[in-house]
Amino acid sequence: MELTLYFPRDQALLFHDERNRGIEEVPALVAQLERRGATVLRVDPSALSAEHRFREYSKATIPAVYKKYEVKRIFGTNRHSACWFGIQVPALVVKGREDAVGDTYPHRGPGNTVVTIHQFLTAALTAMDNGG
C-alpha cells in the first residue's frame, strides 16, 4: 500500500468539522501502517506554490472521477477548487496493489456522508489485524 499524506505543519489552520474528524490521531495511525509495510510520502502543502498544490489536488481527484464520489467541495468551493487542500483539510491518497486507481480521503460518499482519513486508517489497520 502506498500512501501520500498532505498534512500541514501548522495544525492550528485545520478546520474543526466532519471532514477532519479524528485528524489528531492521523499521524500516529499513518506511522502504524508504515511500520506494517506501507510506503508513506508525507507532504507539507504549505511549502508548495499554489500552482504545485493545485497539481497535487488534481492528481488526488482522479479516484473520485472513477469511483463517483465527491471531493471538490471537501477541499474547496465550486468557485475555488482546492483552496483548502492539504492545509485546512488534510488529504490522504491511497494506492493499493490490487486497485490501480486508489482512493482519496476525505471524500463524500453515498448518503452525503463524509468518509474521513481517520475512518480509512482505522479500517485498514483492523483489516491487517484480522489477516485482510
Tab-separated table of N, CA, C and O in Angstrom:
chain	number	residue	atom	x	y	z
A	1	MET	N	0.846	-1.178	0.000
A	1	MET	CA	0.000	0.000	0.000
A	1	MET	C	0.888	1.237	0.000
A	1	MET	O	1.856	1.295	0.733
A	2	GLU	N	0.542	2.175	-0.849
A	2	GLU	CA	1.266	3.443	-0.922
A	2	GLU	C	0.339	4.569	-0.482
A	2	GLU	O	-0.773	4.693	-0.988
A	3	LEU	N	0.811	5.372	0.443
A	3	LEU	CA	0.030	6.487	0.969
A	3	LEU	C	0.773	7.788	0.710
A	3	LEU	O	1.989	7.855	0.895
A	4	THR	N	0.033	8.806	0.295
A	4	THR	CA	0.568	10.164	0.241
A	4	THR	C	-0.307	11.006	1.153
A	4	THR	O	-1.515	11.129	0.927
A	5	LEU	N	0.296	11.536	2.200
A	5	LEU	CA	-0.427	12.329	3.193
A	5	LEU	C	-0.052	13.793	3.026
A	5	LEU	O	1.120	14.167	3.161
A	6	TYR	N	-1.041	14.603	2.702
A	6	TYR	CA	-0.877	16.059	2.616
A	6	TYR	C	-1.354	16.612	3.951
A	6	TYR	O	-2.557	16.605	4.242
A	7	PHE	N	-0.414	17.057	4.779
A	7	PHE	CA	-0.728	17.437	6.155
A	7	PHE	C	0.107	18.656	6.523
A	7	PHE	O	1.326	18.633	6.371
A	8	PRO	N	-0.538	19.721	7.018
A	8	PRO	CA	0.217	20.944	7.294
A	8	PRO	C	1.055	20.848	8.574
A	8	PRO	O	0.685	20.147	9.515
A	9	ARG	N	2.164	21.528	8.572
A	9	ARG	CA	2.988	21.605	9.775
A	9	ARG	C	2.221	22.355	10.870
A	9	ARG	O	2.270	21.985	12.032
A	10	ASP	N	1.512	23.417	10.477
A	10	ASP	CA	0.750	24.232	11.430
A	10	ASP	C	-0.682	23.709	11.529
A	10	ASP	O	-1.539	24.050	10.720
A	11	GLN	N	-0.931	22.885	12.525
A	11	GLN	CA	-2.250	22.277	12.670
A	11	GLN	C	-3.305	23.233	13.206
A	11	GLN	O	-4.486	22.903	13.223
A	12	ALA	N	-2.912	24.437	13.587
A	12	ALA	CA	-3.880	25.437	14.035
A	12	ALA	C	-4.778	25.881	12.880
A	12	ALA	O	-5.865	26.419	13.108
A	13	LEU	N	-4.334	25.634	11.644
A	13	LEU	CA	-5.104	26.034	10.466
A	13	LEU	C	-6.236	25.061	10.124
A	13	LEU	O	-7.091	25.372	9.297
A	14	LEU	N	-6.238	23.887	10.737
A	14	LEU	CA	-7.220	22.860	10.395
A	14	LEU	C	-8.642	23.281	10.740
A	14	LEU	O	-8.884	23.871	11.792
A	15	PHE	N	-9.570	22.960	9.841
A	15	PHE	CA	-10.985	23.160	10.134
A	15	PHE	C	-11.415	22.127	11.173
A	15	PHE	O	-10.953	20.983	11.144
A	16	HIS	N	-12.297	22.531	12.051
A	16	HIS	CA	-12.823	21.621	13.064
A	16	HIS	C	-14.244	21.247	12.672
A	16	HIS	O	-15.220	21.779	13.213
A	17	ASP	N	-14.347	20.348	11.695
A	17	ASP	CA	-15.651	19.897	11.218
A	17	ASP	C	-15.573	18.423	10.833
A	17	ASP	O	-14.559	17.779	11.066
A	18	GLU	N	-16.634	17.914	10.228
A	18	GLU	CA	-16.720	16.474	9.946
A	18	GLU	C	-15.622	15.973	9.009
A	18	GLU	O	-15.225	14.808	9.089
A	19	ARG	N	-15.102	16.824	8.149
A	19	ARG	CA	-14.041	16.403	7.222
A	19	ARG	C	-12.770	16.005	7.961
A	19	ARG	O	-12.012	15.156	7.496
A	20	ASN	N	-12.526	16.642	9.097
A	20	ASN	CA	-11.305	16.417	9.866
A	20	ASN	C	-11.558	15.643	11.162
A	20	ASN	O	-10.705	15.661	12.052
A	21	ARG	N	-12.669	14.949	11.244
A	21	ARG	CA	-12.981	14.172	12.451
A	21	ARG	C	-11.863	13.146	12.693
A	21	ARG	O	-11.477	12.405	11.809
A	22	GLY	N	-11.297	13.146	13.894
A	22	GLY	CA	-10.235	12.220	14.273
A	22	GLY	C	-8.860	12.576	13.723
A	22	GLY	O	-7.917	11.788	13.848
A	23	ILE	N	-8.700	13.759	13.168
A	23	ILE	CA	-7.459	14.132	12.473
A	23	ILE	C	-6.244	14.156	13.403
A	23	ILE	O	-5.121	13.895	12.969
A	24	GLU	N	-6.456	14.429	14.687
A	24	GLU	CA	-5.325	14.490	15.620
A	24	GLU	C	-4.642	13.128	15.778
A	24	GLU	O	-3.474	13.051	16.139
A	25	GLU	N	-5.345	12.037	15.470
A	25	GLU	CA	-4.778	10.689	15.584
A	25	GLU	C	-4.104	10.224	14.286
A	25	GLU	O	-3.417	9.190	14.278
A	26	VAL	N	-4.303	10.948	13.201
A	26	VAL	CA	-3.832	10.502	11.890
A	26	VAL	C	-2.316	10.284	11.824
A	26	VAL	O	-1.878	9.249	11.310
A	27	PRO	N	-1.472	11.202	12.309
A	27	PRO	CA	-0.029	10.940	12.202
A	27	PRO	C	0.391	9.618	12.858
A	27	PRO	O	1.191	8.866	12.287
A	28	ALA	N	-0.161	9.304	14.010
A	28	ALA	CA	0.179	8.043	14.690
A	28	ALA	C	-0.353	6.832	13.927
A	28	ALA	O	0.325	5.802	13.828
A	29	LEU	N	-1.550	6.944	13.357
A	29	LEU	CA	-2.119	5.832	12.589
A	29	LEU	C	-1.304	5.581	11.312
A	29	LEU	O	-1.057	4.428	10.940
A	30	VAL	N	-0.883	6.647	10.654
A	30	VAL	CA	-0.053	6.511	9.453
A	30	VAL	C	1.273	5.839	9.820
A	30	VAL	O	1.764	4.953	9.105
A	31	ALA	N	1.850	6.224	10.948
A	31	ALA	CA	3.110	5.616	11.397
A	31	ALA	C	2.920	4.116	11.654
A	31	ALA	O	3.811	3.313	11.336
A	32	GLN	N	1.773	3.724	12.207
A	32	GLN	CA	1.490	2.297	12.419
A	32	GLN	C	1.444	1.546	11.097
A	32	GLN	O	2.005	0.453	10.977
A	33	LEU	N	0.779	2.114	10.107
A	33	LEU	CA	0.718	1.477	8.788
A	33	LEU	C	2.108	1.381	8.163
A	33	LEU	O	2.452	0.379	7.534
A	34	GLU	N	2.901	2.413	8.362
A	34	GLU	CA	4.257	2.419	7.816
A	34	GLU	C	5.088	1.296	8.453
A	34	GLU	O	5.827	0.594	7.748
A	35	ARG	N	4.947	1.113	9.758
A	35	ARG	CA	5.670	0.034	10.444
A	35	ARG	C	5.232	-1.344	9.949
A	35	ARG	O	5.976	-2.302	10.019
A	36	ARG	N	4.014	-1.415	9.414
A	36	ARG	CA	3.487	-2.685	8.904
A	36	ARG	C	3.742	-2.869	7.406
A	36	ARG	O	3.188	-3.755	6.791
A	37	GLY	N	4.550	-1.995	6.827
A	37	GLY	CA	4.976	-2.196	5.458
A	37	GLY	C	4.434	-1.231	4.420
A	37	GLY	O	4.818	-1.317	3.250
A	38	ALA	N	3.565	-0.319	4.800
A	38	ALA	CA	3.056	0.667	3.843
A	38	ALA	C	4.163	1.671	3.512
A	38	ALA	O	4.984	2.014	4.360
A	39	THR	N	4.178	2.124	2.281
A	39	THR	CA	5.089	3.178	1.855
A	39	THR	C	4.358	4.501	2.047
A	39	THR	O	3.239	4.656	1.558
A	40	VAL	N	4.979	5.433	2.764
A	40	VAL	CA	4.309	6.692	3.081
A	40	VAL	C	5.149	7.872	2.604
A	40	VAL	O	6.332	7.970	2.928
A	41	LEU	N	4.514	8.748	1.845
A	41	LEU	CA	5.107	10.024	1.454
A	41	LEU	C	4.332	11.104	2.191
A	41	LEU	O	3.107	11.193	2.053
A	42	ARG	N	5.031	11.903	2.972
A	42	ARG	CA	4.399	12.998	3.709
A	42	ARG	C	4.737	14.315	3.008
A	42	ARG	O	5.904	14.581	2.744
A	43	VAL	N	3.707	15.117	2.748
A	43	VAL	CA	3.885	16.384	2.046
A	43	VAL	C	3.273	17.497	2.898
A	43	VAL	O	2.111	17.397	3.308
A	44	ASP	N	4.055	18.537	3.160
A	44	ASP	CA	3.519	19.725	3.825
A	44	ASP	C	3.086	20.687	2.727
A	44	ASP	O	3.921	21.335	2.096
A	45	PRO	N	1.769	20.769	2.443
A	45	PRO	CA	1.305	21.586	1.329
A	45	PRO	C	1.563	23.081	1.499
A	45	PRO	O	1.613	23.801	0.512
A	46	SER	N	1.773	23.531	2.727
A	46	SER	CA	2.038	24.954	2.921
A	46	SER	C	3.403	25.339	2.342
A	46	SER	O	3.652	26.517	2.092
A	47	ALA	N	4.255	24.350	2.089
A	47	ALA	CA	5.562	24.625	1.486
A	47	ALA	C	5.501	24.630	-0.040
A	47	ALA	O	6.484	24.948	-0.698
A	48	LEU	N	4.346	24.291	-0.614
A	48	LEU	CA	4.191	24.233	-2.068
A	48	LEU	C	3.640	25.544	-2.610
A	48	LEU	O	2.881	26.229	-1.935
A	49	SER	N	3.980	25.849	-3.847
A	49	SER	CA	3.373	27.003	-4.507
A	49	SER	C	1.900	26.688	-4.765
A	49	SER	O	1.499	25.508	-4.773
A	50	ALA	N	1.100	27.691	-5.001
A	50	ALA	CA	-0.325	27.485	-5.287
A	50	ALA	C	-0.503	26.607	-6.519
A	50	ALA	O	-1.373	25.724	-6.549
A	51	GLU	N	0.333	26.813	-7.514
A	51	GLU	CA	0.248	26.020	-8.743
A	51	GLU	C	0.583	24.545	-8.480
A	51	GLU	O	-0.106	23.652	-8.950
A	52	HIS	N	1.646	24.310	-7.724
A	52	HIS	CA	2.043	22.940	-7.403
A	52	HIS	C	0.981	22.256	-6.539
A	52	HIS	O	0.663	21.076	-6.733
A	53	ARG	N	0.418	22.994	-5.594
A	53	ARG	CA	-0.638	22.433	-4.737
A	53	ARG	C	-1.859	22.057	-5.578
A	53	ARG	O	-2.465	21.011	-5.377
A	54	PHE	N	-2.211	22.878	-6.560
A	54	PHE	CA	-3.347	22.567	-7.420
A	54	PHE	C	-3.059	21.320	-8.266
A	54	PHE	O	-3.947	20.505	-8.491
A	55	ARG	N	-1.822	21.167	-8.713
A	55	ARG	CA	-1.449	19.951	-9.467
A	55	ARG	C	-1.605	18.711	-8.593
A	55	ARG	O	-2.098	17.686	-9.045
A	56	GLU	N	-1.195	18.804	-7.344
A	56	GLU	CA	-1.343	17.670	-6.414
A	56	GLU	C	-2.824	17.375	-6.174
A	56	GLU	O	-3.239	16.216	-6.145
A	57	TYR	N	-3.614	18.422	-6.015
A	57	TYR	CA	-5.070	18.252	-5.857
A	57	TYR	C	-5.660	17.567	-7.085
A	57	TYR	O	-6.479	16.653	-6.962
A	58	SER	N	-5.244	17.980	-8.260
A	58	SER	CA	-5.765	17.397	-9.499
A	58	SER	C	-5.485	15.899	-9.559
A	58	SER	O	-6.336	15.113	-9.964
A	59	LYS	N	-4.288	15.493	-9.140
A	59	LYS	CA	-3.968	14.056	-9.094
A	59	LYS	C	-4.853	13.342	-8.067
A	59	LYS	O	-5.271	12.212	-8.295
A	60	ALA	N	-5.126	14.015	-6.957
A	60	ALA	CA	-5.926	13.406	-5.893
A	60	ALA	C	-7.392	13.243	-6.289
A	60	ALA	O	-8.107	12.436	-5.687
A	61	THR	N	-7.855	13.972	-7.285
A	61	THR	CA	-9.260	13.866	-7.691
A	61	THR	C	-9.529	12.694	-8.637
A	61	THR	O	-10.683	12.334	-8.852
A	62	ILE	N	-8.498	12.089	-9.178
A	62	ILE	CA	-8.681	11.002	-10.151
A	62	ILE	C	-9.535	9.855	-9.588
A	62	ILE	O	-10.478	9.417	-10.248
A	63	PRO	N	-9.278	9.357	-8.378
A	63	PRO	CA	-10.146	8.286	-7.858
A	63	PRO	C	-11.612	8.705	-7.743
A	63	PRO	O	-12.510	7.896	-7.972
A	64	ALA	N	-11.855	9.955	-7.418
A	64	ALA	CA	-13.234	10.435	-7.277
A	64	ALA	C	-13.977	10.351	-8.602
A	64	ALA	O	-15.166	10.028	-8.637
A	65	VAL	N	-13.288	10.622	-9.685
A	65	VAL	CA	-13.910	10.551	-11.007
A	65	VAL	C	-14.262	9.101	-11.327
A	65	VAL	O	-15.382	8.793	-11.727
A	66	TYR	N	-13.312	8.209	-11.129
A	66	TYR	CA	-13.532	6.793	-11.442
A	66	TYR	C	-14.573	6.148	-10.536
A	66	TYR	O	-15.379	5.341	-10.982
A	67	LYS	N	-14.532	6.497	-9.255
A	67	LYS	CA	-15.391	5.818	-8.283
A	67	LYS	C	-16.646	6.608	-7.924
A	67	LYS	O	-17.417	6.200	-7.068
A	68	LYS	N	-16.812	7.756	-8.560
A	68	LYS	CA	-18.018	8.563	-8.446
A	68	LYS	C	-18.350	9.002	-7.009
A	68	LYS	O	-19.445	8.836	-6.524
A	69	TYR	N	-17.354	9.574	-6.356
A	69	TYR	CA	-17.621	10.249	-5.096
A	69	TYR	C	-17.090	11.669	-5.196
A	69	TYR	O	-16.366	12.011	-6.123
A	70	GLU	N	-17.495	12.501	-4.256
A	70	GLU	CA	-17.169	13.919	-4.355
A	70	GLU	C	-15.993	14.300	-3.478
A	70	GLU	O	-15.920	13.918	-2.313
A	71	VAL	N	-15.078	15.080	-4.049
A	71	VAL	CA	-14.004	15.687	-3.277
A	71	VAL	C	-13.929	17.203	-3.492
A	71	VAL	O	-13.338	17.902	-2.686
A	72	LYS	N	-14.529	17.682	-4.561
A	72	LYS	CA	-14.389	19.103	-4.902
A	72	LYS	C	-14.791	20.016	-3.747
A	72	LYS	O	-14.031	20.906	-3.361
A	73	ARG	N	-15.978	19.801	-3.173
A	73	ARG	CA	-16.422	20.684	-2.085
A	73	ARG	C	-15.897	20.251	-0.722
A	73	ARG	O	-16.126	20.934	0.264
A	74	ILE	N	-15.146	19.146	-0.685
A	74	ILE	CA	-14.429	18.777	0.537
A	74	ILE	C	-13.196	19.669	0.671
A	74	ILE	O	-12.878	20.161	1.740
A	75	PHE	N	-12.504	19.884	-0.461
A	75	PHE	CA	-11.238	20.614	-0.467
A	75	PHE	C	-11.338	22.041	-0.978
A	75	PHE	O	-10.321	22.723	-1.098
A	76	GLY	N	-12.537	22.503	-1.308
A	76	GLY	CA	-12.694	23.854	-1.812
A	76	GLY	C	-14.159	24.174	-2.044
A	76	GLY	O	-15.040	23.498	-1.547
A	77	THR	N	-14.386	25.189	-2.834
A	77	THR	CA	-15.749	25.603	-3.155
A	77	THR	C	-15.968	25.397	-4.654
A	77	THR	O	-15.032	25.074	-5.383
A	78	ASN	N	-17.183	25.609	-5.099
A	78	ASN	CA	-17.454	25.486	-6.532
A	78	ASN	C	-16.623	26.488	-7.341
A	78	ASN	O	-16.225	26.204	-8.462
A	79	ARG	N	-16.384	27.645	-6.788
A	79	ARG	CA	-15.608	28.672	-7.492
A	79	ARG	C	-14.113	28.587	-7.248
A	79	ARG	O	-13.319	29.081	-8.044
A	80	HIS	N	-13.714	28.008	-6.127
A	80	HIS	CA	-12.300	27.972	-5.747
A	80	HIS	C	-11.894	26.546	-5.386
A	80	HIS	O	-11.723	26.213	-4.213
A	81	SER	N	-11.719	25.729	-6.417
A	81	SER	CA	-11.292	24.350	-6.197
A	81	SER	C	-9.941	24.333	-5.490
A	81	SER	O	-9.073	25.158	-5.763
A	82	ALA	N	-9.795	23.400	-4.579
A	82	ALA	CA	-8.518	23.128	-3.908
A	82	ALA	C	-8.052	24.217	-2.950
A	82	ALA	O	-6.925	24.147	-2.461
A	83	CYS	N	-8.853	25.189	-2.642
A	83	CYS	CA	-8.385	26.287	-1.785
A	83	CYS	C	-8.050	25.811	-0.366
A	83	CYS	O	-7.263	26.453	0.320
A	84	TRP	N	-8.615	24.681	0.090
A	84	TRP	CA	-8.337	24.150	1.428
A	84	TRP	C	-7.495	22.881	1.381
A	84	TRP	O	-7.180	22.296	2.415
A	85	PHE	N	-7.131	22.421	0.181
A	85	PHE	CA	-6.468	21.131	0.009
A	85	PHE	C	-5.179	21.023	0.809
A	85	PHE	O	-4.227	21.773	0.599
A	86	GLY	N	-5.167	20.078	1.741
A	86	GLY	CA	-3.972	19.769	2.495
A	86	GLY	C	-3.640	20.715	3.620
A	86	GLY	O	-2.845	20.372	4.486
A	87	ILE	N	-4.215	21.884	3.632
A	87	ILE	CA	-3.873	22.861	4.670
A	87	ILE	C	-4.978	22.925	5.719
A	87	ILE	O	-4.780	22.553	6.865
A	88	GLN	N	-6.164	23.379	5.344
A	88	GLN	CA	-7.284	23.375	6.280
A	88	GLN	C	-7.942	21.997	6.353
A	88	GLN	O	-8.519	21.626	7.362
A	89	VAL	N	-7.856	21.259	5.243
A	89	VAL	CA	-8.401	19.904	5.171
A	89	VAL	C	-7.283	18.991	4.640
A	89	VAL	O	-7.008	18.979	3.447
A	90	PRO	N	-6.605	18.252	5.549
A	90	PRO	CA	-5.578	17.324	5.092
A	90	PRO	C	-6.160	16.305	4.116
A	90	PRO	O	-7.364	16.041	4.120
A	91	ALA	N	-5.293	15.732	3.298
A	91	ALA	CA	-5.728	14.750	2.304
A	91	ALA	C	-4.836	13.525	2.374
A	91	ALA	O	-3.638	13.626	2.670
A	92	LEU	N	-5.445	12.376	2.086
A	92	LEU	CA	-4.704	11.121	2.014
A	92	LEU	C	-5.054	10.444	0.703
A	92	LEU	O	-6.227	10.199	0.416
A	93	VAL	N	-4.033	10.184	-0.108
A	93	VAL	CA	-4.215	9.465	-1.362
A	93	VAL	C	-3.634	8.072	-1.148
A	93	VAL	O	-2.489	7.932	-0.715
A	94	VAL	N	-4.449	7.061	-1.441
A	94	VAL	CA	-4.088	5.670	-1.184
A	94	VAL	C	-4.023	4.910	-2.498
A	94	VAL	O	-4.959	4.971	-3.293
A	95	LYS	N	-2.936	4.216	-2.704
A	95	LYS	CA	-2.790	3.318	-3.861
A	95	LYS	C	-2.548	1.925	-3.308
A	95	LYS	O	-1.588	1.705	-2.573
A	96	GLY	N	-3.437	1.003	-3.668
A	96	GLY	CA	-3.262	-0.381	-3.246
A	96	GLY	C	-2.716	-1.201	-4.386
A	96	GLY	O	-2.758	-0.803	-5.544
A	97	ARG	N	-2.187	-2.347	-4.061
A	97	ARG	CA	-1.629	-3.223	-5.098
A	97	ARG	C	-2.706	-3.726	-6.048
A	97	ARG	O	-2.480	-3.886	-7.235
A	98	GLU	N	-3.894	-3.976	-5.520
A	98	GLU	CA	-4.975	-4.545	-6.323
A	98	GLU	C	-5.833	-3.503	-7.028
A	98	GLU	O	-6.647	-3.836	-7.861
A	99	ASP	N	-5.673	-2.240	-6.694
A	99	ASP	CA	-6.517	-1.186	-7.249
A	99	ASP	C	-5.631	-0.059	-7.777
A	99	ASP	O	-5.127	0.745	-7.005
A	100	ALA	N	-5.449	0.000	-9.083
A	100	ALA	CA	-4.551	0.984	-9.682
A	100	ALA	C	-5.040	2.420	-9.518
A	100	ALA	O	-4.247	3.352	-9.499
A	101	VAL	N	-6.360	2.608	-9.394
A	101	VAL	CA	-6.926	3.958	-9.272
A	101	VAL	C	-6.696	4.514	-7.878
A	101	VAL	O	-6.351	5.670	-7.710
A	102	GLY	N	-6.900	3.700	-6.859
A	102	GLY	CA	-6.716	4.138	-5.487
A	102	GLY	C	-7.937	4.847	-4.936
A	102	GLY	O	-9.047	4.713	-5.447
A	103	ASP	N	-7.716	5.607	-3.883
A	103	ASP	CA	-8.766	6.371	-3.218
A	103	ASP	C	-8.186	7.642	-2.644
A	103	ASP	O	-6.982	7.731	-2.403
A	104	THR	N	-9.066	8.599	-2.401
A	104	THR	CA	-8.702	9.858	-1.776
A	104	THR	C	-9.614	10.085	-0.575
A	104	THR	O	-10.821	9.890	-0.659
A	105	TYR	N	-9.022	10.492	0.531
A	105	TYR	CA	-9.767	10.787	1.758
A	105	TYR	C	-9.374	12.164	2.241
A	105	TYR	O	-8.224	12.554	2.071
A	106	PRO	N	-10.319	12.895	2.849
A	106	PRO	CA	-11.735	12.559	2.985
A	106	PRO	C	-12.456	12.716	1.657
A	106	PRO	O	-11.985	13.409	0.754
A	107	HIS	N	-13.609	12.065	1.590
A	107	HIS	CA	-14.485	12.248	0.437
A	107	HIS	C	-15.932	12.083	0.886
A	107	HIS	O	-16.198	11.562	1.956
A	108	ARG	N	-16.817	12.588	0.049
A	108	ARG	CA	-18.252	12.483	0.351
A	108	ARG	C	-18.783	11.263	-0.389
A	108	ARG	O	-18.717	11.175	-1.602
A	109	GLY	N	-19.299	10.321	0.384
A	109	GLY	CA	-19.800	9.075	-0.184
A	109	GLY	C	-21.306	9.064	-0.294
A	109	GLY	O	-21.965	10.113	-0.226
A	110	PRO	N	-21.868	7.864	-0.451
A	110	PRO	CA	-23.319	7.725	-0.581
A	110	PRO	C	-24.046	8.289	0.645
A	110	PRO	O	-23.537	8.232	1.760
A	111	GLY	N	-25.205	8.808	0.401
A	111	GLY	CA	-25.998	9.368	1.501
A	111	GLY	C	-25.431	10.644	2.071
A	111	GLY	O	-25.742	11.029	3.188
A	112	ASN	N	-24.553	11.309	1.299
A	112	ASN	CA	-23.971	12.584	1.702
A	112	ASN	C	-23.096	12.464	2.959
A	112	ASN	O	-22.923	13.421	3.687
A	113	THR	N	-22.572	11.262	3.227
A	113	THR	CA	-21.720	11.058	4.396
A	113	THR	C	-20.265	11.307	4.028
A	113	THR	O	-19.831	11.010	2.919
A	114	VAL	N	-19.521	11.843	4.963
A	114	VAL	CA	-18.102	12.092	4.754
A	114	VAL	C	-17.321	10.901	5.297
A	114	VAL	O	-17.494	10.500	6.448
A	115	VAL	N	-16.476	10.346	4.437
A	115	VAL	CA	-15.574	9.267	4.840
A	115	VAL	C	-14.230	9.928	5.122
A	115	VAL	O	-13.596	10.483	4.220
A	116	THR	N	-13.801	9.879	6.378
A	116	THR	CA	-12.616	10.620	6.807
A	116	THR	C	-11.331	9.817	6.647
A	116	THR	O	-11.353	8.599	6.476
A	117	ILE	N	-10.223	10.518	6.754
A	117	ILE	CA	-8.913	9.872	6.758
A	117	ILE	C	-8.829	8.913	7.942
A	117	ILE	O	-8.382	7.776	7.817
A	118	HIS	N	-9.281	9.367	9.090
A	118	HIS	CA	-9.250	8.551	10.307
A	118	HIS	C	-10.028	7.256	10.105
A	118	HIS	O	-9.554	6.176	10.484
A	119	GLN	N	-11.206	7.328	9.513
A	119	GLN	CA	-12.006	6.128	9.281
A	119	GLN	C	-11.262	5.139	8.392
A	119	GLN	O	-11.252	3.937	8.665
A	120	PHE	N	-10.672	5.626	7.305
A	120	PHE	CA	-9.932	4.738	6.417
A	120	PHE	C	-8.778	4.073	7.157
A	120	PHE	O	-8.579	2.861	7.063
A	121	LEU	N	-7.972	4.855	7.866
A	121	LEU	CA	-6.790	4.311	8.526
A	121	LEU	C	-7.148	3.285	9.588
A	121	LEU	O	-6.502	2.228	9.674
A	122	THR	N	-8.161	3.565	10.390
A	122	THR	CA	-8.547	2.593	11.428
A	122	THR	C	-9.089	1.317	10.792
A	122	THR	O	-8.801	0.214	11.265
A	123	ALA	N	-9.842	1.436	9.698
A	123	ALA	CA	-10.354	0.249	9.000
A	123	ALA	C	-9.204	-0.554	8.387
A	123	ALA	O	-9.205	-1.794	8.436
A	124	ALA	N	-8.216	0.120	7.816
A	124	ALA	CA	-7.074	-0.571	7.210
A	124	ALA	C	-6.269	-1.317	8.269
A	124	ALA	O	-5.859	-2.466	8.056
A	125	LEU	N	-6.053	-0.692	9.414
A	125	LEU	CA	-5.322	-1.359	10.497
A	125	LEU	C	-6.105	-2.546	11.048
A	125	LEU	O	-5.524	-3.602	11.312
A	126	THR	N	-7.411	-2.408	11.166
A	126	THR	CA	-8.250	-3.508	11.634
A	126	THR	C	-8.196	-4.669	10.650
A	126	THR	O	-8.076	-5.834	11.043
A	127	ALA	N	-8.254	-4.364	9.368
A	127	ALA	CA	-8.177	-5.410	8.336
A	127	ALA	C	-6.841	-6.134	8.412
A	127	ALA	O	-6.785	-7.369	8.282
A	128	MET	N	-5.765	-5.397	8.649
A	128	MET	CA	-4.444	-6.035	8.785
A	128	MET	C	-4.394	-6.939	10.008
A	128	MET	O	-3.828	-8.027	9.967
A	129	ASP	N	-5.002	-6.471	11.106
A	129	ASP	CA	-5.042	-7.280	12.334
A	129	ASP	C	-5.825	-8.565	12.146
A	129	ASP	O	-5.540	-9.575	12.782
A	130	ASN	N	-6.826	-8.512	11.273
A	130	ASN	CA	-7.669	-9.677	11.026
A	130	ASN	C	-7.197	-10.513	9.833
A	130	ASN	O	-7.934	-11.339	9.322
A	131	GLY	N	-5.979	-10.218	9.364
A	131	GLY	CA	-5.400	-11.006	8.292
A	131	GLY	C	-5.869	-10.613	6.906
A	131	GLY	O	-5.655	-11.318	5.940
A	132	GLY	N	-6.514	-9.426	6.782
A	132	GLY	CA	-7.023	-8.989	5.480
A	132	GLY	C	-6.081	-8.180	4.678
A	132	GLY	O	-4.971	-7.933	4.910
